[in-house]
Amino acid sequence: MKLESNYPEVGQTMRKLGLQVSQLLEDGPRYVVASTEYRSRPALFKMMVPHADNPIAPEDTGTWHPGLYNDVLKETALLEFLSEHRQRVAGNVPLLLNHGTEPGSVWYIRELMQGAPMAGAEAPFVFPAKFYEQVPPAKVVAYFRSLHELTPLVTERLARHLRLWYPRTEHVRLLVAALGGEWSHPAVQQLAGRVGPWMDAHEPVLWRSERVIAHNEPYASHVFLEHGRIGFIDWESSSWGHRLHDFSRLWVRFFDRDDYRAEFERELAAAGYLGSEDDLVAWDLVRLVQGVASLNYYHNNHVLAPESEQKLYSVLTGLITGVAERRS
């Protein structure tokens, strides 16, 4: 098992922080990620490393990658914001160790998360059995609800970075336009004529809703658990979003646990997320966006185990059929 990064500055930083590497999970090209210990507790360390694909500050010479550069600034600003309000978050918040520039003007961010990830990066879509055993749906809903309740406290500086909106208008419209294509899963082709027009007609329900902070990538590899408390890493894709957006992505990823998924939906209703007709319409819309996109992606790429793939197809086909029956 490799314990030393190919990037000397990473090893130097970890030794300076007194971190012991137990497993090197990712060694570039953008980040080094390692399982480690911090103050005698398991943790994950993440550091952006110097590389040609890394962002360069605009005032420096060389190639500037504005998308990556802005993502670093956004993640830094959001982690600072979450740290400031960590007592109001119903879960763990990554510890932002430091960030900024070093000689050579390479932008970096060093963060550390207590606990261990729910899944490896090679299987981010599938949540392991221990997640369902140790994390009740109420805890997941409470975590994101606490995040949404922080939205009024967002500073102008952070708001400038949270400029996207999930799901994006063009995302929904492109998906509607692509429904029924030859590359689509047969269930999508069959129901496209009934689901597509409904999605197109009811899309405005999403845009007139309040905007909240959205993580956007609540994958199993980004979820950490320590002493019964959950936390999320990798906030570089976060932005504004509909308050059901992250929940819809999780709903799809709970495809292999019917009981958990049903309880998760009941908890959403109990927390007030499904209280109006607009909420119910939005819930169908955001799940369709995630469901159809996931169904087509896994239908074309076959990266899941066959039994998982078939279960995913069954759940998402049922979703599309159910929405078509309710909304046609």
GROMACS .gro file of C-alpha atoms in nm:
model
  328
    1MET     CA    1   0.000   0.000   0.000
    2LYS     CA    2   0.146   0.332  -0.110
    3LEU     CA    3   0.185   0.581   0.175
    4GLU     CA    4   0.394   0.858   0.017
    5SER     CA    5   0.266   1.106  -0.243
    6ASN     CA    6   0.451   1.172  -0.567
    7TYR     CA    7   0.429   1.541  -0.474
    8PRO     CA    8   0.705   1.633  -0.223
    9GLU     CA    9   0.521   1.945  -0.104
   10VAL     CA   10   0.228   1.729   0.007
   11GLY     CA   11   0.452   1.510   0.222
   12GLN     CA   12   0.615   1.819   0.368
   13THR     CA   13   0.276   1.970   0.451
   14MET     CA   14   0.147   1.654   0.615
   15ARG     CA   15   0.459   1.613   0.826
   16LYS     CA   16   0.433   1.977   0.931
   17LEU     CA   17   0.072   1.916   1.039
   18GLY     CA   18   0.167   1.596   1.216
   19LEU     CA   19  -0.056   1.375   1.000
   20GLN     CA   20   0.006   1.001   0.970
   21VAL     CA   21  -0.102   0.852   0.635
   22SER     CA   22  -0.280   0.518   0.655
   23GLN     CA   23  -0.384   0.504   0.288
   24LEU     CA   24  -0.323   0.724  -0.015
   25LEU     CA   25  -0.660   0.742  -0.194
   26GLU     CA   26  -0.582   0.984  -0.475
   27ASP     CA   27  -0.244   1.113  -0.589
   28GLY     CA   28  -0.313   1.392  -0.837
   29PRO     CA   29  -0.338   1.530  -1.090
   30ARG     CA   30  -0.550   1.795  -0.914
   31TYR     CA   31  -0.571   1.672  -0.556
   32VAL     CA   32  -0.393   1.442  -0.318
   33VAL     CA   33  -0.641   1.269  -0.088
   34ALA     CA   34  -0.529   1.048   0.200
   35SER     CA   35  -0.680   0.861   0.492
   36THR     CA   36  -0.496   0.979   0.801
   37GLU     CA   37  -0.525   1.055   1.170
   38TYR     CA   38  -0.566   1.399   1.323
   39ARG     CA   39  -0.543   1.433   1.698
   40SER     CA   40  -0.576   1.054   1.734
   41ARG     CA   41  -0.899   1.042   1.532
   42PRO     CA   42  -0.947   0.906   1.177
   43ALA     CA   43  -0.975   1.176   0.915
   44LEU     CA   44  -0.942   1.252   0.547
   45PHE     CA   45  -0.684   1.503   0.422
   46LYS     CA   46  -0.721   1.675   0.087
   47MET     CA   47  -0.475   1.913  -0.078
   48MET     CA   48  -0.465   2.069  -0.421
   49VAL     CA   49  -0.122   2.014  -0.577
   50PRO     CA   50   0.092   2.197  -0.835
   51HIS     CA   51   0.013   2.062  -1.179
   52ALA     CA   52  -0.046   2.192  -1.529
   53ASP     CA   53  -0.421   2.139  -1.487
   54ASN     CA   54  -0.438   2.337  -1.164
   55PRO     CA   55  -0.575   2.691  -1.158
   56ILE     CA   56  -0.333   2.980  -1.176
   57ALA     CA   57  -0.428   3.311  -1.022
   58PRO     CA   58  -0.523   3.566  -1.293
   59GLU     CA   59  -0.249   3.811  -1.198
   60ASP     CA   60   0.019   3.548  -1.262
   61THR     CA   61   0.184   3.446  -1.583
   62GLY     CA   62   0.105   3.112  -1.738
   63THR     CA   63  -0.218   2.941  -1.830
   64TRP     CA   64  -0.519   3.039  -1.625
   65HIS     CA   65  -0.802   2.791  -1.581
   66PRO     CA   66  -1.083   3.018  -1.458
   67GLY     CA   67  -1.328   2.735  -1.388
   68LEU     CA   68  -1.092   2.554  -1.154
   69TYR     CA   69  -0.968   2.877  -1.001
   70ASN     CA   70  -1.324   2.985  -0.923
   71ASP     CA   71  -1.408   2.643  -0.779
   72VAL     CA   72  -1.119   2.675  -0.533
   73LEU     CA   73  -1.233   3.022  -0.430
   74LYS     CA   74  -1.591   2.899  -0.395
   75GLU     CA   75  -1.500   2.595  -0.188
   76THR     CA   76  -1.277   2.807   0.034
   77ALA     CA   77  -1.547   3.070   0.088
   78LEU     CA   78  -1.814   2.808   0.160
   79LEU     CA   79  -1.597   2.612   0.404
   80GLU     CA   80  -1.517   2.935   0.587
   81PHE     CA   81  -1.890   3.010   0.601
   82LEU     CA   82  -1.979   2.662   0.727
   83SER     CA   83  -1.701   2.677   0.985
   84GLU     CA   84  -1.834   3.008   1.115
   85HIS     CA   85  -2.180   2.854   1.158
   86ARG     CA   86  -2.079   2.496   1.239
   87GLN     CA   87  -2.289   2.495   1.559
   88ARG     CA   88  -2.600   2.537   1.342
   89VAL     CA   89  -2.515   2.250   1.106
   90ALA     CA   90  -2.676   1.919   1.202
   91GLY     CA   91  -2.360   1.723   1.131
   92ASN     CA   92  -1.986   1.755   1.081
   93VAL     CA   93  -1.819   2.034   0.884
   94PRO     CA   94  -1.479   1.994   0.715
   95LEU     CA   95  -1.193   2.164   0.893
   96LEU     CA   96  -1.034   2.418   0.658
   97LEU     CA   97  -0.667   2.398   0.757
   98ASN     CA   98  -0.541   2.675   0.532
   99HIS     CA   99  -0.553   2.803   0.177
  100GLY     CA  100  -0.405   3.066  -0.049
  101THR     CA  101  -0.090   3.087  -0.262
  102GLU     CA  102   0.264   2.961  -0.227
  103PRO     CA  103   0.576   3.043  -0.428
  104GLY     CA  104   0.484   2.975  -0.787
  105SER     CA  105   0.134   3.108  -0.720
  106VAL     CA  106  -0.032   2.769  -0.720
  107TRP     CA  107  -0.369   2.794  -0.554
  108TYR     CA  108  -0.434   2.535  -0.293
  109ILE     CA  109  -0.686   2.433  -0.036
  110ARG     CA  110  -0.615   2.198   0.253
  111GLU     CA  111  -0.910   2.053   0.435
  112LEU     CA  112  -0.957   1.769   0.675
  113MET     CA  113  -1.270   1.572   0.763
  114GLN     CA  114  -1.312   1.361   1.074
  115GLY     CA  115  -1.438   1.007   1.016
  116ALA     CA  116  -1.427   0.777   0.716
  117PRO     CA  117  -1.602   0.793   0.376
  118MET     CA  118  -1.907   0.576   0.316
  119ALA     CA  119  -1.764   0.444  -0.012
  120GLY     CA  120  -1.452   0.451  -0.223
  121ALA     CA  121  -1.415   0.685  -0.519
  122GLU     CA  122  -1.449   0.386  -0.754
  123ALA     CA  123  -1.813   0.331  -0.645
  124PRO     CA  124  -1.951   0.673  -0.552
  125PHE     CA  125  -2.305   0.592  -0.665
  126VAL     CA  126  -2.369   0.298  -0.431
  127PHE     CA  127  -2.418   0.348  -0.058
  128PRO     CA  128  -2.291   0.058   0.155
  129ALA     CA  129  -2.505  -0.141   0.400
  130LYS     CA  130  -2.342   0.032   0.698
  131PHE     CA  131  -2.482   0.367   0.583
  132TYR     CA  132  -2.840   0.238   0.593
  133GLU     CA  133  -2.776   0.073   0.928
  134GLN     CA  134  -2.615   0.373   1.096
  135VAL     CA  135  -2.771   0.680   0.932
  136PRO     CA  136  -3.151   0.706   0.966
  137PRO     CA  137  -3.330   0.910   0.697
  138ALA     CA  138  -3.428   1.171   0.957
  139LYS     CA  139  -3.060   1.247   1.009
  140VAL     CA  140  -3.002   1.304   0.637
  141VAL     CA  141  -3.303   1.534   0.611
  142ALA     CA  142  -3.200   1.725   0.925
  143TYR     CA  143  -2.849   1.781   0.785
  144PHE     CA  144  -2.969   1.942   0.462
  145ARG     CA  145  -3.246   2.130   0.637
  146SER     CA  146  -2.987   2.293   0.864
  147LEU     CA  147  -2.785   2.383   0.553
  148HIS     CA  148  -3.091   2.538   0.387
  149GLU     CA  149  -3.165   2.740   0.702
  150LEU     CA  150  -2.823   2.904   0.671
  151THR     CA  151  -2.912   3.052   0.333
  152PRO     CA  152  -3.030   3.391   0.469
  153LEU     CA  153  -2.689   3.431   0.637
  154VAL     CA  154  -2.490   3.396   0.313
  155THR     CA  155  -2.254   3.690   0.266
  156GLU     CA  156  -2.223   3.889  -0.054
  157ARG     CA  157  -1.875   3.743  -0.103
  158LEU     CA  158  -2.002   3.387  -0.090
  159ALA     CA  159  -2.313   3.468  -0.295
  160ARG     CA  160  -2.089   3.582  -0.582
  161HIS     CA  161  -1.949   3.228  -0.601
  162LEU     CA  162  -2.286   3.051  -0.572
  163ARG     CA  163  -2.400   3.177  -0.908
  164LEU     CA  164  -2.525   2.857  -1.073
  165TRP     CA  165  -2.869   2.716  -1.003
  166TYR     CA  166  -2.945   2.345  -0.983
  167PRO     CA  167  -3.117   2.199  -1.166
  168ARG     CA  168  -3.031   2.450  -1.437
  169THR     CA  169  -3.292   2.564  -1.688
  170GLU     CA  170  -3.089   2.441  -1.982
  171HIS     CA  171  -3.038   2.107  -1.807
  172VAL     CA  172  -3.413   2.044  -1.792
  173ARG     CA  173  -3.475   2.166  -2.146
  174LEU     CA  174  -3.189   1.966  -2.295
  175LEU     CA  175  -3.313   1.659  -2.113
  176VAL     CA  176  -3.667   1.711  -2.244
  177ALA     CA  177  -3.530   1.755  -2.596
  178ALA     CA  178  -3.325   1.435  -2.565
  179LEU     CA  179  -3.606   1.220  -2.429
  180GLY     CA  180  -3.679   0.923  -2.650
  181GLY     CA  181  -3.347   0.930  -2.835
  182GLU     CA  182  -3.202   0.607  -2.968
  183TRP     CA  183  -2.945   0.605  -2.688
  184SER     CA  184  -3.216   0.624  -2.421
  185HIS     CA  185  -3.321   0.338  -2.200
  186PRO     CA  186  -3.632   0.167  -2.351
  187ALA     CA  187  -3.852   0.291  -2.062
  188VAL     CA  188  -3.747   0.648  -2.136
  189GLN     CA  189  -3.821   0.605  -2.505
  190GLN     CA  190  -4.160   0.454  -2.432
  191LEU     CA  191  -4.274   0.725  -2.191
  192ALA     CA  192  -4.097   1.027  -2.342
  193GLY     CA  193  -4.412   1.150  -2.520
  194ARG     CA  194  -4.602   1.163  -2.191
  195VAL     CA  195  -4.330   1.280  -1.952
  196GLY     CA  196  -4.144   1.528  -2.174
  197PRO     CA  197  -4.430   1.774  -2.238
  198TRP     CA  198  -4.524   1.770  -1.870
  199MET     CA  199  -4.167   1.848  -1.765
  200ASP     CA  200  -4.147   2.129  -2.017
  201ALA     CA  201  -4.479   2.281  -1.909
  202HIS     CA  202  -4.412   2.267  -1.534
  203GLU     CA  203  -4.048   2.372  -1.537
  204PRO     CA  204  -4.138   2.726  -1.410
  205VAL     CA  205  -4.235   2.573  -1.074
  206LEU     CA  206  -3.863   2.523  -1.007
  207TRP     CA  207  -3.752   2.875  -1.094
  208ARG     CA  208  -4.006   3.058  -0.882
  209SER     CA  209  -3.899   2.868  -0.570
  210GLU     CA  210  -3.656   2.994  -0.308
  211ARG     CA  211  -3.287   2.931  -0.362
  212VAL     CA  212  -3.083   2.748  -0.102
  213ILE     CA  213  -2.725   2.626  -0.070
  214ALA     CA  214  -2.690   2.296  -0.257
  215HIS     CA  215  -2.397   2.055  -0.228
  216ASN     CA  216  -2.487   1.901  -0.568
  217GLU     CA  217  -2.272   1.589  -0.524
  218PRO     CA  218  -2.406   1.393  -0.225
  219TYR     CA  219  -2.230   1.076  -0.335
  220ALA     CA  220  -2.139   0.795  -0.096
  221SER     CA  221  -1.769   0.878  -0.138
  222HIS     CA  222  -1.840   1.233  -0.017
  223VAL     CA  223  -2.036   1.130   0.294
  224PHE     CA  224  -1.843   1.077   0.618
  225LEU     CA  225  -1.962   0.925   0.941
  226GLU     CA  226  -1.807   0.963   1.285
  227HIS     CA  227  -1.977   0.877   1.613
  228GLY     CA  228  -2.318   0.886   1.448
  229ARG     CA  229  -2.269   1.229   1.287
  230ILE     CA  230  -2.260   1.271   0.911
  231GLY     CA  231  -2.063   1.527   0.713
  232PHE     CA  232  -1.988   1.603   0.348
  233ILE     CA  233  -1.665   1.688   0.172
  234ASP     CA  234  -1.594   1.819  -0.181
  235TRP     CA  235  -1.796   2.140  -0.189
  236GLU     CA  236  -1.633   2.267  -0.509
  237SER     CA  237  -1.951   2.193  -0.712
  238SER     CA  238  -2.186   2.358  -0.463
  239SER     CA  239  -2.412   2.638  -0.574
  240TRP     CA  240  -2.763   2.773  -0.542
  241GLY     CA  241  -3.027   2.510  -0.592
  242HIS     CA  242  -3.388   2.417  -0.542
  243ARG     CA  243  -3.437   2.294  -0.186
  244LEU     CA  244  -3.531   1.947  -0.318
  245HIS     CA  245  -3.231   1.920  -0.550
  246ASP     CA  246  -2.987   1.738  -0.319
  247PHE     CA  247  -3.272   1.524  -0.188
  248SER     CA  248  -3.358   1.412  -0.542
  249ARG     CA  249  -3.000   1.305  -0.605
  250LEU     CA  250  -3.001   1.106  -0.284
  251TRP     CA  251  -3.342   0.953  -0.361
  252VAL     CA  252  -3.200   0.811  -0.685
  253ARG     CA  253  -2.891   0.682  -0.503
  254PHE     CA  254  -3.107   0.499  -0.251
  255PHE     CA  255  -3.231   0.283  -0.539
  256ASP     CA  256  -3.128  -0.046  -0.377
  257ARG     CA  257  -3.318   0.008  -0.050
  258ASP     CA  258  -3.692   0.041  -0.104
  259ASP     CA  259  -3.766   0.065   0.270
  260TYR     CA  260  -3.507   0.335   0.332
  261ARG     CA  261  -3.615   0.535   0.028
  262ALA     CA  262  -3.980   0.527   0.139
  263GLU     CA  263  -3.890   0.637   0.492
  264PHE     CA  264  -3.668   0.910   0.348
  265GLU     CA  265  -3.968   1.047   0.156
  266ARG     CA  266  -4.185   1.033   0.469
  267GLU     CA  267  -3.922   1.233   0.659
  268LEU     CA  268  -3.916   1.492   0.382
  269ALA     CA  269  -4.292   1.532   0.415
  270ALA     CA  270  -4.270   1.554   0.795
  271ALA     CA  271  -4.005   1.827   0.763
  272GLY     CA  272  -4.235   2.037   0.542
  273TYR     CA  273  -4.060   1.983   0.210
  274LEU     CA  274  -4.365   1.829   0.040
  275GLY     CA  275  -4.640   2.041   0.191
  276SER     CA  276  -4.791   2.212  -0.114
  277GLU     CA  277  -4.893   2.115  -0.465
  278ASP     CA  278  -4.597   2.313  -0.601
  279ASP     CA  279  -4.369   2.111  -0.374
  280LEU     CA  280  -4.511   1.784  -0.506
  281VAL     CA  281  -4.477   1.901  -0.865
  282ALA     CA  282  -4.117   2.010  -0.797
  283TRP     CA  283  -4.042   1.675  -0.631
  284ASP     CA  284  -4.160   1.490  -0.940
  285LEU     CA  285  -3.962   1.727  -1.164
  286VAL     CA  286  -3.630   1.708  -0.983
  287ARG     CA  287  -3.655   1.329  -0.947
  288LEU     CA  288  -3.731   1.299  -1.318
  289VAL     CA  289  -3.429   1.514  -1.402
  290GLN     CA  290  -3.204   1.295  -1.186
  291GLY     CA  291  -3.383   0.970  -1.267
  292VAL     CA  292  -3.389   1.001  -1.644
  293ALA     CA  293  -3.029   1.126  -1.657
  294SER     CA  294  -2.910   0.841  -1.432
  295LEU     CA  295  -3.112   0.579  -1.616
  296ASN     CA  296  -2.969   0.681  -1.951
  297TYR     CA  297  -2.614   0.716  -1.819
  298TYR     CA  298  -2.601   0.372  -1.661
  299HIS     CA  299  -2.790   0.217  -1.951
  300ASN     CA  300  -2.518   0.337  -2.189
  301ASN     CA  301  -2.210   0.289  -1.971
  302HIS     CA  302  -2.283  -0.028  -1.770
  303VAL     CA  303  -2.052   0.061  -1.482
  304LEU     CA  304  -2.271  -0.092  -1.209
  305ALA     CA  305  -2.280  -0.458  -1.118
  306PRO     CA  306  -2.555  -0.635  -1.321
  307GLU     CA  307  -2.786  -0.691  -1.023
  308SER     CA  308  -2.747  -0.328  -0.911
  309GLU     CA  309  -2.805  -0.207  -1.265
  310GLN     CA  310  -3.128  -0.404  -1.293
  311LYS     CA  311  -3.250  -0.274  -0.957
  312LEU     CA  312  -3.172   0.082  -1.063
  313TYR     CA  313  -3.361   0.031  -1.389
  314SER     CA  314  -3.661  -0.107  -1.201
  315VAL     CA  315  -3.677   0.182  -0.951
  316LEU     CA  316  -3.630   0.458  -1.208
  317THR     CA  317  -3.865   0.300  -1.461
  318GLY     CA  318  -4.124   0.288  -1.182
  319LEU     CA  319  -4.060   0.655  -1.110
  320ILE     CA  320  -4.109   0.760  -1.472
  321THR     CA  321  -4.419   0.542  -1.509
  322GLY     CA  322  -4.565   0.673  -1.185
  323VAL     CA  323  -4.513   1.037  -1.280
  324ALA     CA  324  -4.661   0.972  -1.625
  325GLU     CA  325  -4.971   0.818  -1.468
  326ARG     CA  326  -5.017   1.096  -1.213
  327ARG     CA  327  -4.941   1.389  -1.438
  328SER     CA  328  -5.072   1.294  -1.783
   0.00000   0.00000   0.00000
